Tab-separated table of C-alpha atoms and ligand atoms in Angstrom:
chain	number	residue	atom	x	y	z
H	1	MET	CA	113.437	141.628	69.187
H	2	SER	CA	114.973	140.175	72.382
H	3	THR	CA	113.141	138.689	75.333
H	4	ILE	CA	113.125	140.149	78.807
H	5	GLY	CA	112.355	137.920	81.712
H	6	TRP	CA	110.756	140.321	84.218
H	7	ILE	CA	110.216	139.683	87.896
H	8	GLY	CA	108.204	142.139	89.988
H	9	THR	CA	105.233	144.158	88.730
H	10	GLY	CA	104.570	146.472	91.583
H	11	THR	CA	104.142	150.219	91.217
H	12	MET	CA	107.355	150.711	89.316
H	13	GLY	CA	107.749	147.305	87.628
H	14	TYR	CA	104.334	147.425	86.130
H	15	ALA	CA	104.953	150.752	84.303
H	16	MET	CA	108.373	149.625	83.230
H	17	VAL	CA	106.964	146.470	81.641
H	18	GLU	CA	104.397	148.535	79.872
H	19	ASN	CA	107.186	150.654	78.323
H	20	ALA	CA	109.274	147.558	77.450
H	21	LEU	CA	106.214	146.147	75.586
H	22	GLN	CA	105.727	149.462	73.844
H	23	ALA	CA	109.374	149.497	72.787
H	24	GLY	CA	108.757	146.108	71.055
H	25	TYR	CA	110.431	143.737	73.533
H	26	SER	CA	108.986	140.358	74.147
H	27	LEU	CA	108.190	140.042	77.878
H	28	ARG	CA	107.932	137.028	80.154
H	29	VAL	CA	106.597	138.211	83.482
H	30	TYR	CA	106.477	136.746	87.053
H	31	ASN	CA	104.965	138.481	90.042
H	32	ARG	CA	104.283	136.949	93.437
H	33	SER	CA	100.716	138.073	93.241
H	34	LYS	CA	99.565	137.152	89.702
H	35	GLU	CA	96.592	139.500	89.761
H	36	LYS	CA	98.850	142.510	89.607
H	37	ALA	CA	100.487	141.321	86.409
H	38	ALA	CA	97.188	140.267	84.804
H	39	PRO	CA	96.502	143.511	82.818
H	40	LEU	CA	100.011	143.158	81.337
H	41	LEU	CA	99.105	139.791	79.984
H	42	GLU	CA	96.276	141.360	78.063
H	43	LYS	CA	98.821	143.881	76.614
H	44	GLY	CA	101.027	141.084	75.267
H	45	ALA	CA	103.292	139.938	78.093
H	46	MET	CA	103.477	136.149	78.659
H	47	TRP	CA	102.995	134.745	82.208
H	48	ALA	CA	105.773	132.875	83.847
H	49	PRO	CA	104.672	130.837	86.845
H	50	THR	CA	108.009	131.033	88.736
H	51	PRO	CA	111.011	133.365	88.642
H	52	ALA	CA	113.023	130.615	86.978
H	53	ALA	CA	110.425	130.257	84.251
H	54	ALA	CA	110.672	133.966	83.538
H	55	ALA	CA	114.511	133.810	83.504
H	56	ALA	CA	115.068	130.644	81.432
H	57	GLY	CA	116.421	131.485	77.983
H	58	ALA	CA	115.742	135.235	78.309
H	59	ASP	CA	118.224	137.723	76.761
H	60	VAL	CA	117.935	139.883	79.774
H	61	ILE	CA	116.574	139.001	83.275
H	62	TRP	CA	115.311	142.078	85.118
H	63	THR	CA	114.102	142.403	88.723
H	64	MET	CA	112.173	145.222	90.298
H	65	LEU	CA	111.256	144.124	93.849
H	66	ALA	CA	110.518	145.677	97.196
H	67	ASP	CA	113.663	144.957	99.295
H	68	ASP	CA	116.687	142.791	100.188
H	69	ALA	CA	114.439	139.930	101.439
H	70	ALA	CA	112.452	139.809	98.223
H	71	ILE	CA	115.546	139.895	96.002
H	72	THR	CA	117.259	137.162	98.031
H	73	GLU	CA	114.142	134.959	97.855
H	74	VAL	CA	113.578	135.443	94.117
H	75	PHE	CA	117.184	134.735	93.261
H	76	THR	CA	118.104	131.951	95.664
H	77	GLY	CA	114.747	130.408	96.634
H	78	GLU	CA	113.088	127.296	95.147
H	79	ASN	CA	112.589	127.892	91.353
H	80	GLY	CA	114.690	131.062	91.842
H	81	ILE	CA	116.498	132.934	89.117
H	82	LEU	CA	119.892	131.403	89.903
H	83	SER	CA	118.601	127.977	88.927
H	84	ALA	CA	117.781	129.238	85.420
H	85	ILE	CA	120.624	131.518	84.361
H	86	SER	CA	122.582	130.514	81.330
H	87	PRO	CA	126.293	131.372	80.710
H	88	GLY	CA	126.609	134.633	78.856
H	89	GLY	CA	123.292	135.936	80.219
H	90	LEU	CA	122.650	139.494	81.522
H	91	VAL	CA	120.801	140.221	84.804
H	92	ILE	CA	119.699	143.657	85.790
H	93	ASP	CA	118.337	144.498	89.268
H	94	SER	CA	116.561	147.894	89.551
H	95	SER	CA	115.302	147.408	93.174
H	96	THR	CA	116.757	149.609	95.877
H	97	VAL	CA	118.745	147.193	98.093
H	98	SER	CA	121.851	147.211	100.273
H	99	PRO	CA	125.151	147.275	98.366
H	100	SER	CA	126.129	144.102	100.161
H	101	THR	CA	123.043	142.260	98.715
H	102	SER	CA	123.849	143.630	95.277
H	103	MET	CA	127.418	142.390	95.483
H	104	ALA	CA	126.341	138.932	96.845
H	105	ILE	CA	123.851	138.430	94.028
H	106	GLY	CA	126.434	139.697	91.559
H	107	THR	CA	128.917	137.144	92.756
H	108	ALA	CA	126.313	134.325	92.538
H	109	VAL	CA	125.423	135.381	88.972
H	110	ALA	CA	129.106	135.528	88.000
H	111	GLU	CA	129.458	131.966	89.211
H	112	LYS	CA	126.923	131.013	86.553
H	113	ARG	CA	129.189	132.837	84.038
H	114	ALA	CA	126.623	135.541	83.497
H	115	GLU	CA	126.814	139.271	84.159
H	116	PHE	CA	125.005	141.321	86.767
H	117	LEU	CA	124.250	145.020	86.986
H	118	ASP	CA	122.826	146.797	90.020
H	119	ALA	CA	120.789	149.522	88.350
H	120	PRO	CA	118.382	151.151	90.802
H	121	VAL	CA	116.417	154.114	89.584
H	122	SER	CA	115.740	157.703	90.469
H	123	GLY	CA	112.206	158.964	89.543
H	124	SER	CA	108.828	157.726	90.795
H	125	LYS	CA	105.679	156.266	89.306
H	126	PRO	CA	105.095	159.135	86.818
H	127	HIS	CA	108.682	158.872	85.593
H	128	ALA	CA	108.359	155.144	85.200
H	129	GLU	CA	105.168	155.571	83.276
H	130	GLN	CA	106.748	158.185	80.996
H	131	ALA	CA	110.005	156.147	80.451
H	132	ALA	CA	111.826	159.025	82.141
H	133	LEU	CA	113.766	157.069	84.794
H	134	THR	CA	117.426	157.662	85.602
H	135	PHE	CA	119.477	154.478	86.098
H	136	MET	CA	122.498	154.404	88.437
H	137	VAL	CA	124.545	151.440	87.363
H	138	GLY	CA	127.248	149.322	88.845
H	139	GLY	CA	128.984	146.258	87.246
H	140	THR	CA	131.340	145.766	84.374
H	141	GLN	CA	131.624	148.405	81.635
H	142	ASN	CA	131.036	145.632	79.153
H	143	ALA	CA	127.694	144.622	80.742
H	144	TYR	CA	126.628	148.261	81.002
H	145	GLU	CA	127.177	148.778	77.266
H	146	LYS	CA	125.077	145.693	76.531
H	147	ALA	CA	122.345	147.146	78.729
H	148	ILE	CA	122.259	150.638	77.248
H	149	PRO	CA	119.456	149.958	74.630
H	150	TYR	CA	117.236	148.588	77.471
H	151	PHE	CA	117.999	151.607	79.754
H	152	GLU	CA	117.182	153.872	76.787
H	153	ALA	CA	113.830	152.139	76.340
H	154	LEU	CA	112.746	152.553	79.949
H	155	GLY	CA	114.526	155.757	81.054
H	156	LYS	CA	115.903	159.092	79.952
H	157	LYS	CA	119.428	158.709	81.391
H	158	SER	CA	121.779	156.126	82.679
H	159	PHE	CA	125.014	156.643	84.564
H	160	TYR	CA	127.770	154.065	84.725
H	161	LEU	CA	129.233	154.486	88.162
H	162	GLY	CA	131.783	151.737	88.592
H	163	GLU	CA	132.094	148.220	89.894
H	164	GLN	CA	129.317	146.042	91.347
H	165	GLY	CA	127.420	147.782	94.154
H	166	ALA	CA	128.201	151.343	92.897
H	167	GLY	CA	124.629	151.745	91.653
H	168	SER	CA	123.143	150.684	95.002
H	169	LYS	CA	125.593	152.881	96.914
H	170	THR	CA	124.681	155.928	94.777
H	171	LYS	CA	121.008	155.248	95.181
H	172	LEU	CA	121.267	155.250	98.974
H	173	ALA	CA	122.939	158.629	98.894
H	174	ILE	CA	120.336	159.977	96.562
H	175	ASN	CA	117.427	158.754	98.714
H	176	THR	CA	119.051	160.256	101.758
H	177	LEU	CA	118.923	163.566	100.018
H	178	LEU	CA	115.286	162.805	98.962
H	179	GLY	CA	114.311	162.187	102.634
H	180	ILE	CA	116.093	165.361	103.813
H	181	GLN	CA	114.461	167.442	101.096
H	182	LEU	CA	111.055	165.907	101.650
H	183	LEU	CA	111.011	166.578	105.381
H	184	GLY	CA	112.581	170.007	104.916
H	185	PHE	CA	109.779	170.921	102.572
H	186	ALA	CA	107.081	169.470	104.785
H	187	GLU	CA	108.382	171.442	107.781
H	188	THR	CA	108.732	174.786	105.975
H	189	LEU	CA	105.355	174.347	104.151
H	190	THR	CA	103.707	173.921	107.590
H	191	PHE	CA	105.594	176.886	108.936
H	192	ALA	CA	104.523	179.155	105.972
H	193	GLU	CA	100.875	178.080	106.290
H	194	LYS	CA	100.972	178.632	110.033
H	195	ALA	CA	102.301	182.176	109.289
H	196	GLY	CA	99.349	182.823	107.018
H	197	ILE	CA	101.234	182.524	103.727
H	198	ASN	CA	99.315	181.150	100.754
H	199	ALA	CA	100.705	177.539	100.312
H	200	ARG	CA	100.625	177.685	96.492
H	201	GLN	CA	102.369	181.039	96.374
H	202	PHE	CA	104.967	179.718	98.763
H	203	VAL	CA	105.700	176.875	96.380
H	204	ASP	CA	105.823	179.364	93.432
H	205	VAL	CA	108.416	181.343	95.368
H	206	ILE	CA	110.515	178.263	96.070
H	207	MET	CA	110.383	177.121	92.458
H	208	SER	CA	111.509	180.600	91.271
H	209	GLY	CA	114.565	180.782	93.512
H	210	ALA	CA	117.742	179.131	94.555
H	211	VAL	CA	116.111	176.451	96.642
H	212	ARG	CA	113.817	175.055	93.860
H	213	SER	CA	113.716	171.263	93.890
H	214	GLY	CA	112.403	168.314	91.983
H	215	VAL	CA	111.094	166.938	95.340
H	216	VAL	CA	109.008	170.069	95.899
H	217	GLU	CA	107.800	170.069	92.298
H	218	ALA	CA	106.720	166.460	92.573
H	219	LYS	CA	105.209	166.528	96.075
H	220	ALA	CA	103.858	170.024	96.695
H	221	GLY	CA	100.490	169.355	95.131
H	222	LYS	CA	99.989	166.165	97.102
H	223	MET	CA	100.948	167.812	100.449
H	224	ILE	CA	98.757	170.817	99.806
H	225	ASP	CA	95.673	168.850	98.612
H	226	HIS	CA	96.280	165.947	101.068
H	227	GLU	CA	96.099	163.512	98.189
H	228	PHE	CA	98.264	160.711	99.360
H	229	SER	CA	97.660	157.922	96.843
H	230	PRO	CA	100.960	155.985	96.790
H	231	GLN	CA	103.638	156.802	94.225
H	232	PHE	CA	106.457	155.947	96.707
H	233	THR	CA	105.350	154.790	100.070
H	234	SER	CA	106.713	155.958	103.448
H	235	THR	CA	107.527	152.250	104.120
H	236	LEU	CA	109.845	152.157	101.092
H	237	LEU	CA	111.531	155.469	101.962
H	238	LEU	CA	112.064	154.325	105.539
H	239	LYS	CA	113.543	151.065	104.202
H	240	ASP	CA	115.989	153.017	102.158
H	241	LEU	CA	117.001	155.343	105.038
H	242	LYS	CA	117.645	152.306	107.277
H	243	LEU	CA	119.847	150.795	104.522
H	244	ALA	CA	121.659	154.131	104.141
H	245	GLN	CA	122.188	154.394	107.938
H	246	ARG	CA	123.558	150.876	108.100
H	247	PHE	CA	125.987	151.551	105.198
H	248	ALA	CA	126.985	154.966	106.644
H	249	ASP	CA	127.824	153.298	109.952
H	250	GLU	CA	129.921	150.634	108.250
H	251	GLU	CA	131.741	153.336	106.229
H	252	GLY	CA	132.123	155.670	109.254
H	253	ALA	CA	130.277	158.512	107.527
H	254	TYR	CA	128.923	161.314	109.801
H	255	MET	CA	125.221	161.676	108.804
H	256	PRO	CA	123.275	163.429	111.518
H	257	LEU	CA	120.476	164.631	109.103
H	258	LEU	CA	119.977	161.084	107.862
H	259	ALA	CA	119.531	159.859	111.440
H	260	GLY	CA	116.983	162.568	112.264
H	261	VAL	CA	114.968	162.156	109.163
H	262	LYS	CA	114.890	158.384	109.576
H	263	GLU	CA	113.698	158.638	113.207
H	264	ILE	CA	110.943	161.097	112.277
H	265	LEU	CA	109.767	158.897	109.384
H	266	ARG	CA	109.932	155.794	111.640
H	267	ALA	CA	107.535	157.425	114.155
H	268	PHE	CA	105.206	158.361	111.260
H	269	VAL	CA	105.111	154.841	109.858
H	270	ALA	CA	104.646	153.363	113.356
H	271	ARG	CA	101.513	155.434	113.896
H	272	GLY	CA	99.855	154.256	110.580
H	273	GLY	CA	101.411	156.167	107.664
H	274	ALA	CA	103.094	153.083	106.155
H	275	ASP	CA	101.184	152.609	102.892
H	276	ASP	CA	100.531	156.163	102.027
H	277	ASP	CA	102.707	158.206	99.669
H	278	MET	CA	105.721	159.635	101.538
H	279	SER	CA	104.273	163.115	101.053
H	280	ALA	CA	101.779	162.243	103.855
H	281	ILE	CA	104.612	163.006	106.315
H	282	VAL	CA	103.322	166.618	106.131
H	283	THR	CA	100.428	165.606	108.363
H	284	LEU	CA	102.878	164.888	111.157
H	285	PHE	CA	104.108	168.456	111.075
H	286	GLU	CA	100.574	169.878	110.781
H	287	GLU	CA	99.341	167.925	113.739
H	288	ALA	CA	102.263	168.764	115.876
H	289	SER	CA	101.855	172.431	115.022
H	290	ARG	CA	98.213	172.687	116.093
X	301	NAP	P1	105.863	147.925	95.343
X	301	NAP	O1	104.821	148.496	94.566
X	301	NAP	O2	105.746	147.723	96.777
X	301	NAP	O3	106.247	146.517	94.636
X	301	NAP	C1	107.101	145.652	95.217
X	301	NAP	C2	107.288	144.388	94.363
X	301	NAP	O4	108.040	143.399	95.106
X	301	NAP	C3	105.925	143.614	94.055
X	301	NAP	O5	106.119	143.051	92.855
X	301	NAP	C4	105.873	142.585	95.171
X	301	NAP	O6	105.136	141.474	94.883
X	301	NAP	C5	107.340	142.177	95.188
X	301	NAP	N1	107.734	141.498	96.486
X	301	NAP	C6	107.770	142.030	97.683
X	301	NAP	N2	108.189	141.116	98.568
X	301	NAP	C7	108.417	139.937	97.864
X	301	NAP	C8	108.899	138.650	98.212
X	301	NAP	N3	109.217	138.332	99.371
X	301	NAP	N4	109.004	137.719	97.187
X	301	NAP	C9	108.671	138.067	95.876
X	301	NAP	N5	108.211	139.299	95.508
X	301	NAP	C10	108.110	140.199	96.548
X	301	NAP	O7	107.260	148.711	95.184
X	301	NAP	P2	107.660	149.776	94.019
X	301	NAP	O8	107.196	151.072	94.406
X	301	NAP	O9	107.397	149.203	92.730
X	301	NAP	O10	109.318	149.767	94.249
X	301	NAP	C11	110.040	148.669	93.793
X	301	NAP	C12	111.557	148.974	94.159
X	301	NAP	O11	111.931	150.207	93.507
X	301	NAP	C13	111.799	149.198	95.609
X	301	NAP	O12	113.087	148.703	96.027
X	301	NAP	C14	111.760	150.718	95.766
X	301	NAP	O13	112.400	151.181	96.928
X	301	NAP	C15	112.362	151.146	94.500
X	301	NAP	N6	111.906	152.444	94.011
X	301	NAP	C16	110.641	152.869	94.079
X	301	NAP	C17	110.278	154.121	93.565
X	301	NAP	C18	108.822	154.588	93.656
X	301	NAP	O14	108.616	155.829	93.491
X	301	NAP	N7	107.869	153.785	93.915
X	301	NAP	C19	111.269	154.973	93.063
X	301	NAP	C20	112.538	154.529	93.012
X	301	NAP	C21	112.876	153.251	93.443
X	301	NAP	P3	103.486	141.502	95.200
X	301	NAP	O15	102.854	142.293	94.065
X	301	NAP	O16	103.197	140.053	95.338
X	301	NAP	O17	103.399	142.189	96.554
């Protein structure tokens, strides 16, 4: 079975590595904070002391990191991935980053005569744990076809969307919709509770009708119970909305809902909601409605 050099074992990366091990792949893992990767070593992954050590000789090099700065550092920094890529190699990045960063890394990988796919994911921690992620993929068709068995091991669906950057562009659009749905639900849940409607019945009505939504399904319980352990933090959603806004401005797309949602989330993060699950945004609506 082939070897995956994996960089980034945060919330998502950790679960993805577990599934890759389960699927029989050999894993060489690097994470900036070694302690977060430690339980994976007990499950059979090998520790790599640097990104380059994880990447060297691997059949596939896979990154799952927080943001553009992390990706740039891990690829181009000292002992970075670029120093260890072999011709003919395949590199997959599943982080949510700007299309320009995806394209710049893709170009640098191509200069090493290897292939790069930007393949961010839809789905959160539970989907990562259940190997039920959806991959949005940009790059060459040939590289995508090579990567299909890996996507099938870690996800339930993958979409080939076009040239390099297409995965990242799609992901920014998807997370814009996520933010709009999340805040729309937080606002209307608060409204229903304020009006004396039972919150769980309200959710049942939503899920039985035309406005049913995966976001409501995933986040209703957390909002109603105020259980905000992080699956996808407000910081990460805000990061994505800022990337989406920047890209929308470059492209001249009119996105007033994105702008509003981003500003509300920014205020929430600034007053201390950064590390909670994004569902905690409901408390902003509740407090303002007292
Ligand atoms: P996370 O738990 O915050 O993990 C972030 C990872 O990036 C950690 O491995 C962290 O290392 C590493 N990192 C951060 N800055 C770094 C730097 N400067 N140099 C090296 N490593 C660095 O994030 P996550 O929830 O797994 O999300 C990972 C990516 O997937 C993000 O782009 C996110 O937007 C996207 N995503 C997340 C979800 C979700 O539901 N969580 C869903 C879809 C997409 P340390 O452990 O040392 O901090």
